[in-house]
Short mmCIF file of N, CA and C in Angstrom, two decimals:
data_model
loop_
_atom_site.label_atom_id
_atom_site.label_comp_id
_atom_site.label_asym_id
_atom_site.label_seq_id
_atom_site.Cartn_x
_atom_site.Cartn_y
_atom_site.Cartn_z
N MET A 1 -14.36 46.47 147.49
CA MET A 1 -13.46 46.08 148.55
C MET A 1 -13.72 44.65 148.98
N GLY A 2 -14.97 44.23 148.90
CA GLY A 2 -15.32 42.89 149.34
C GLY A 2 -14.61 41.80 148.56
N ARG A 3 -14.28 42.07 147.29
CA ARG A 3 -13.56 41.07 146.50
C ARG A 3 -12.11 40.96 146.94
N THR A 4 -11.50 42.10 147.29
CA THR A 4 -10.11 42.09 147.74
C THR A 4 -10.00 41.61 149.18
N GLU A 5 -10.90 42.09 150.03
CA GLU A 5 -10.90 41.73 151.45
C GLU A 5 -12.33 41.34 151.83
N PRO A 6 -12.64 40.04 151.81
CA PRO A 6 -14.01 39.58 152.06
C PRO A 6 -14.59 40.05 153.40
N ARG A 7 -13.74 40.32 154.37
CA ARG A 7 -14.25 40.78 155.67
C ARG A 7 -14.84 42.18 155.59
N LEU A 8 -14.54 42.92 154.53
CA LEU A 8 -15.07 44.28 154.38
C LEU A 8 -16.26 44.33 153.42
N THR A 9 -16.92 43.23 153.20
CA THR A 9 -18.10 43.22 152.34
C THR A 9 -19.22 43.99 153.02
N LEU A 10 -19.77 44.96 152.29
CA LEU A 10 -20.84 45.80 152.83
C LEU A 10 -22.13 45.54 152.06
N GLY A 11 -23.24 45.74 152.73
CA GLY A 11 -24.53 45.67 152.07
C GLY A 11 -24.79 46.95 151.29
N ALA A 12 -25.81 46.92 150.45
CA ALA A 12 -26.13 48.08 149.61
C ALA A 12 -26.49 49.30 150.45
N ALA A 13 -27.23 49.09 151.52
CA ALA A 13 -27.64 50.22 152.37
C ALA A 13 -26.42 50.86 153.04
N ASP A 14 -25.51 50.03 153.54
CA ASP A 14 -24.31 50.57 154.18
C ASP A 14 -23.43 51.30 153.16
N ALA A 15 -23.28 50.71 151.98
CA ALA A 15 -22.47 51.35 150.94
C ALA A 15 -23.06 52.70 150.54
N ALA A 16 -24.38 52.77 150.40
CA ALA A 16 -25.02 54.04 150.04
C ALA A 16 -24.86 55.07 151.16
N ARG A 17 -24.93 54.61 152.40
CA ARG A 17 -24.79 55.53 153.54
C ARG A 17 -23.36 56.07 153.66
N LEU A 18 -22.36 55.25 153.30
CA LEU A 18 -20.96 55.64 153.43
C LEU A 18 -20.40 56.34 152.19
N ALA A 19 -21.11 56.28 151.08
CA ALA A 19 -20.63 56.89 149.83
C ALA A 19 -20.32 58.38 149.96
N PRO A 20 -21.13 59.19 150.66
CA PRO A 20 -20.77 60.61 150.80
C PRO A 20 -19.43 60.84 151.50
N LEU A 21 -19.05 59.94 152.41
CA LEU A 21 -17.76 60.08 153.07
C LEU A 21 -16.61 59.87 152.08
N VAL A 22 -16.78 58.91 151.18
CA VAL A 22 -15.76 58.67 150.16
C VAL A 22 -15.69 59.86 149.21
N GLU A 23 -16.85 60.39 148.84
CA GLU A 23 -16.88 61.57 147.97
C GLU A 23 -16.19 62.76 148.62
N GLU A 24 -16.30 62.87 149.94
CA GLU A 24 -15.60 63.94 150.65
C GLU A 24 -14.08 63.78 150.51
N TRP A 25 -13.60 62.54 150.61
CA TRP A 25 -12.17 62.28 150.40
C TRP A 25 -11.77 62.73 149.01
N TRP A 26 -12.55 62.33 148.00
CA TRP A 26 -12.23 62.70 146.62
C TRP A 26 -12.26 64.21 146.45
N GLY A 27 -13.20 64.87 147.12
CA GLY A 27 -13.27 66.32 147.06
C GLY A 27 -12.06 67.01 147.66
N ARG A 28 -11.39 66.31 148.54
CA ARG A 28 -10.18 66.86 149.16
C ARG A 28 -8.91 66.44 148.44
N GLY A 29 -9.08 65.82 147.27
CA GLY A 29 -7.93 65.50 146.45
C GLY A 29 -7.36 64.11 146.62
N ALA A 30 -7.99 63.27 147.42
CA ALA A 30 -7.50 61.91 147.61
C ALA A 30 -7.85 61.05 146.40
N THR A 31 -7.02 60.07 146.12
CA THR A 31 -7.28 59.15 145.03
C THR A 31 -7.99 57.92 145.57
N SER A 32 -8.53 57.12 144.66
CA SER A 32 -9.18 55.88 145.07
C SER A 32 -8.18 54.94 145.74
N VAL A 33 -6.94 54.96 145.29
CA VAL A 33 -5.90 54.12 145.89
C VAL A 33 -5.66 54.54 147.34
N GLN A 34 -5.65 55.83 147.61
CA GLN A 34 -5.45 56.32 148.98
C GLN A 34 -6.63 55.95 149.88
N VAL A 35 -7.84 56.05 149.35
CA VAL A 35 -9.02 55.67 150.13
C VAL A 35 -8.95 54.19 150.46
N ARG A 36 -8.65 53.38 149.46
CA ARG A 36 -8.57 51.93 149.65
C ARG A 36 -7.50 51.59 150.69
N ALA A 37 -6.35 52.24 150.61
CA ALA A 37 -5.28 51.96 151.57
C ALA A 37 -5.70 52.35 152.99
N ALA A 38 -6.38 53.47 153.14
CA ALA A 38 -6.82 53.90 154.46
C ALA A 38 -7.82 52.92 155.06
N LEU A 39 -8.62 52.31 154.21
CA LEU A 39 -9.64 51.39 154.70
C LEU A 39 -9.09 49.99 154.97
N MET A 40 -8.11 49.56 154.20
CA MET A 40 -7.70 48.16 154.26
C MET A 40 -6.40 47.90 155.01
N ASP A 41 -5.56 48.89 155.17
CA ASP A 41 -4.27 48.66 155.84
C ASP A 41 -4.47 48.48 157.34
N GLY A 42 -3.86 47.44 157.88
CA GLY A 42 -3.86 47.24 159.33
C GLY A 42 -5.21 46.87 159.91
N LEU A 43 -5.97 46.05 159.21
CA LEU A 43 -7.28 45.65 159.74
C LEU A 43 -7.11 44.71 160.94
N PRO A 44 -8.03 44.78 161.90
CA PRO A 44 -7.96 43.86 163.04
C PRO A 44 -8.27 42.43 162.60
N ARG A 45 -7.85 41.47 163.41
CA ARG A 45 -8.10 40.06 163.05
C ARG A 45 -9.59 39.75 163.02
N ARG A 46 -10.26 40.18 164.06
CA ARG A 46 -11.71 39.94 164.15
C ARG A 46 -12.45 41.23 163.88
N MET A 47 -13.46 41.12 163.05
CA MET A 47 -14.30 42.28 162.77
C MET A 47 -15.75 41.88 162.97
N TYR A 48 -16.43 42.63 163.81
CA TYR A 48 -17.82 42.32 164.09
C TYR A 48 -18.75 43.18 163.25
N SER A 49 -18.29 44.35 162.85
CA SER A 49 -19.12 45.24 162.04
C SER A 49 -18.24 45.93 161.00
N PRO A 50 -18.17 45.37 159.79
CA PRO A 50 -17.35 45.99 158.75
C PRO A 50 -17.79 47.42 158.45
N ALA A 51 -19.08 47.67 158.47
CA ALA A 51 -19.58 49.02 158.17
C ALA A 51 -19.08 50.02 159.21
N ALA A 52 -19.05 49.62 160.48
CA ALA A 52 -18.58 50.52 161.53
C ALA A 52 -17.09 50.80 161.38
N ILE A 53 -16.32 49.80 161.01
CA ILE A 53 -14.88 50.00 160.82
C ILE A 53 -14.62 50.93 159.64
N VAL A 54 -15.34 50.70 158.52
CA VAL A 54 -15.17 51.55 157.34
C VAL A 54 -15.56 52.98 157.66
N GLU A 55 -16.69 53.17 158.34
CA GLU A 55 -17.13 54.52 158.69
C GLU A 55 -16.12 55.21 159.60
N ASN A 56 -15.65 54.49 160.61
CA ASN A 56 -14.68 55.07 161.53
C ASN A 56 -13.42 55.50 160.80
N ARG A 57 -12.91 54.66 159.92
CA ARG A 57 -11.68 54.99 159.20
C ARG A 57 -11.90 56.14 158.21
N LEU A 58 -13.05 56.17 157.56
CA LEU A 58 -13.32 57.27 156.63
C LEU A 58 -13.38 58.61 157.36
N ARG A 59 -13.96 58.61 158.54
CA ARG A 59 -14.06 59.87 159.30
C ARG A 59 -12.73 60.24 159.95
N ARG A 60 -12.06 59.27 160.55
CA ARG A 60 -10.86 59.55 161.33
C ARG A 60 -9.64 59.86 160.46
N LYS A 61 -9.52 59.21 159.32
CA LYS A 61 -8.33 59.36 158.49
C LYS A 61 -8.53 60.33 157.33
N CYS A 62 -9.64 61.03 157.30
CA CYS A 62 -9.94 61.93 156.18
C CYS A 62 -8.84 63.00 156.06
N PRO A 63 -8.31 63.21 154.86
CA PRO A 63 -7.25 64.21 154.70
C PRO A 63 -7.80 65.62 154.91
N ALA A 64 -6.92 66.51 155.26
CA ALA A 64 -7.30 67.91 155.47
C ALA A 64 -7.72 68.52 154.14
N ALA A 65 -8.57 69.51 154.23
CA ALA A 65 -8.99 70.22 153.02
C ALA A 65 -7.78 70.91 152.40
N PRO A 66 -7.70 70.91 151.08
CA PRO A 66 -6.55 71.55 150.44
C PRO A 66 -6.52 73.05 150.75
N ALA A 67 -5.36 73.51 151.09
CA ALA A 67 -5.19 74.94 151.40
C ALA A 67 -5.20 75.72 150.09
N THR A 68 -5.89 76.82 150.11
CA THR A 68 -5.89 77.65 148.92
C THR A 68 -4.68 78.56 148.99
N SER A 69 -3.86 78.49 147.99
CA SER A 69 -2.66 79.32 147.98
C SER A 69 -2.87 80.50 147.04
N PRO A 70 -2.30 81.63 147.38
CA PRO A 70 -2.49 82.80 146.53
C PRO A 70 -1.77 82.63 145.20
N VAL A 71 -2.32 83.22 144.19
CA VAL A 71 -1.70 83.19 142.88
C VAL A 71 -0.54 84.18 142.87
N THR A 72 0.59 83.74 142.40
CA THR A 72 1.77 84.59 142.37
C THR A 72 2.09 84.95 140.93
N THR A 73 2.28 86.21 140.69
CA THR A 73 2.65 86.68 139.37
C THR A 73 4.14 86.97 139.36
N VAL A 74 4.81 86.48 138.36
CA VAL A 74 6.24 86.70 138.24
C VAL A 74 6.50 87.49 136.97
N ARG A 75 7.23 88.55 137.09
CA ARG A 75 7.58 89.38 135.95
C ARG A 75 8.82 88.78 135.28
N VAL A 76 8.74 88.64 133.97
CA VAL A 76 9.85 88.06 133.21
C VAL A 76 10.48 89.16 132.37
N GLU A 77 11.79 89.27 132.49
CA GLU A 77 12.54 90.25 131.71
C GLU A 77 13.48 89.52 130.77
N PRO A 78 13.38 89.79 129.48
CA PRO A 78 14.33 89.15 128.56
C PRO A 78 15.74 89.68 128.82
N ARG A 79 16.69 88.79 128.83
CA ARG A 79 18.08 89.15 129.08
C ARG A 79 18.94 88.76 127.90
N LYS A 80 20.08 89.40 127.81
CA LYS A 80 21.04 89.06 126.77
C LYS A 80 21.70 87.74 127.14
N PRO A 81 21.72 86.77 126.20
CA PRO A 81 22.34 85.49 126.53
C PRO A 81 23.82 85.63 126.79
N GLY A 82 24.32 84.71 127.52
CA GLY A 82 25.73 84.69 127.87
C GLY A 82 25.89 84.08 129.25
N ALA A 83 27.11 83.71 129.58
CA ALA A 83 27.35 83.03 130.85
C ALA A 83 26.94 83.89 132.03
N SER A 84 27.26 85.17 132.01
CA SER A 84 26.92 86.03 133.14
C SER A 84 25.40 86.24 133.22
N GLY A 85 24.75 86.34 132.06
CA GLY A 85 23.29 86.51 132.05
C GLY A 85 22.58 85.30 132.61
N TYR A 86 23.04 84.11 132.25
CA TYR A 86 22.43 82.89 132.76
C TYR A 86 22.67 82.73 134.26
N ARG A 87 23.87 83.06 134.70
CA ARG A 87 24.20 82.96 136.11
C ARG A 87 23.32 83.90 136.93
N GLU A 88 23.16 85.13 136.44
CA GLU A 88 22.33 86.12 137.14
C GLU A 88 20.87 85.66 137.18
N ALA A 89 20.37 85.11 136.08
CA ALA A 89 18.99 84.63 136.04
C ALA A 89 18.78 83.46 137.00
N ALA A 90 19.77 82.57 137.09
CA ALA A 90 19.67 81.44 138.01
C ALA A 90 19.65 81.92 139.46
N GLN A 91 20.44 82.92 139.78
CA GLN A 91 20.46 83.45 141.14
C GLN A 91 19.12 84.11 141.48
N ARG A 92 18.56 84.88 140.54
CA ARG A 92 17.25 85.51 140.78
C ARG A 92 16.17 84.44 140.94
N GLY A 93 16.23 83.39 140.10
CA GLY A 93 15.24 82.31 140.19
C GLY A 93 15.34 81.57 141.51
N GLY A 94 16.56 81.32 141.97
CA GLY A 94 16.74 80.65 143.26
C GLY A 94 16.20 81.49 144.41
N ALA A 95 16.45 82.79 144.36
CA ALA A 95 15.95 83.68 145.41
C ALA A 95 14.42 83.72 145.38
N LEU A 96 13.85 83.75 144.19
CA LEU A 96 12.40 83.76 144.04
C LEU A 96 11.80 82.47 144.60
N ALA A 97 12.39 81.33 144.26
CA ALA A 97 11.88 80.05 144.75
C ALA A 97 11.98 79.97 146.28
N ARG A 98 13.08 80.40 146.85
CA ARG A 98 13.21 80.38 148.31
C ARG A 98 12.15 81.25 148.97
N ALA A 99 11.92 82.44 148.41
CA ALA A 99 10.92 83.34 148.98
C ALA A 99 9.53 82.70 148.94
N LEU A 100 9.18 82.09 147.83
CA LEU A 100 7.87 81.45 147.70
C LEU A 100 7.72 80.29 148.66
N LEU A 101 8.76 79.47 148.82
CA LEU A 101 8.70 78.34 149.72
C LEU A 101 8.61 78.76 151.18
N GLN A 102 9.16 79.91 151.51
CA GLN A 102 9.12 80.42 152.88
C GLN A 102 7.88 81.26 153.14
N GLY A 103 7.04 81.44 152.11
CA GLY A 103 5.79 82.18 152.27
C GLY A 103 5.96 83.68 152.22
N ARG A 104 7.11 84.14 151.79
CA ARG A 104 7.32 85.58 151.67
C ARG A 104 6.84 86.03 150.29
N PRO A 105 6.54 87.33 150.15
CA PRO A 105 6.14 87.82 148.84
C PRO A 105 7.30 87.66 147.84
N ALA A 106 6.93 87.29 146.62
CA ALA A 106 7.94 87.07 145.59
C ALA A 106 8.24 88.39 144.90
N LEU A 107 9.41 88.90 145.13
CA LEU A 107 9.83 90.14 144.50
C LEU A 107 10.89 89.80 143.46
N ALA A 108 10.53 89.92 142.20
CA ALA A 108 11.46 89.57 141.14
C ALA A 108 12.25 90.77 140.71
#
């Protein structure tokens, strides 16, 4: 970060101390680009402690832990091809997608 934004240059001790916070972001599915944006966007004009600003932003802007979603099993039935068969399959698929998006059990 120090090469891109010299005001955010950290010493080795500060970087080692803050590394677990970055790893927590990565553990929650954030990319390096997202971490960099959270740290560098909207910096104040004057900075007296870059380490304190980085730590504050890493803690305050940390994304929520990914929600574990239940695995959904969908039963597939082979159908006879044809316009009516495709139309019926599309309607069933749309109903299934709506149910899943609304958090209802998927009944195929």
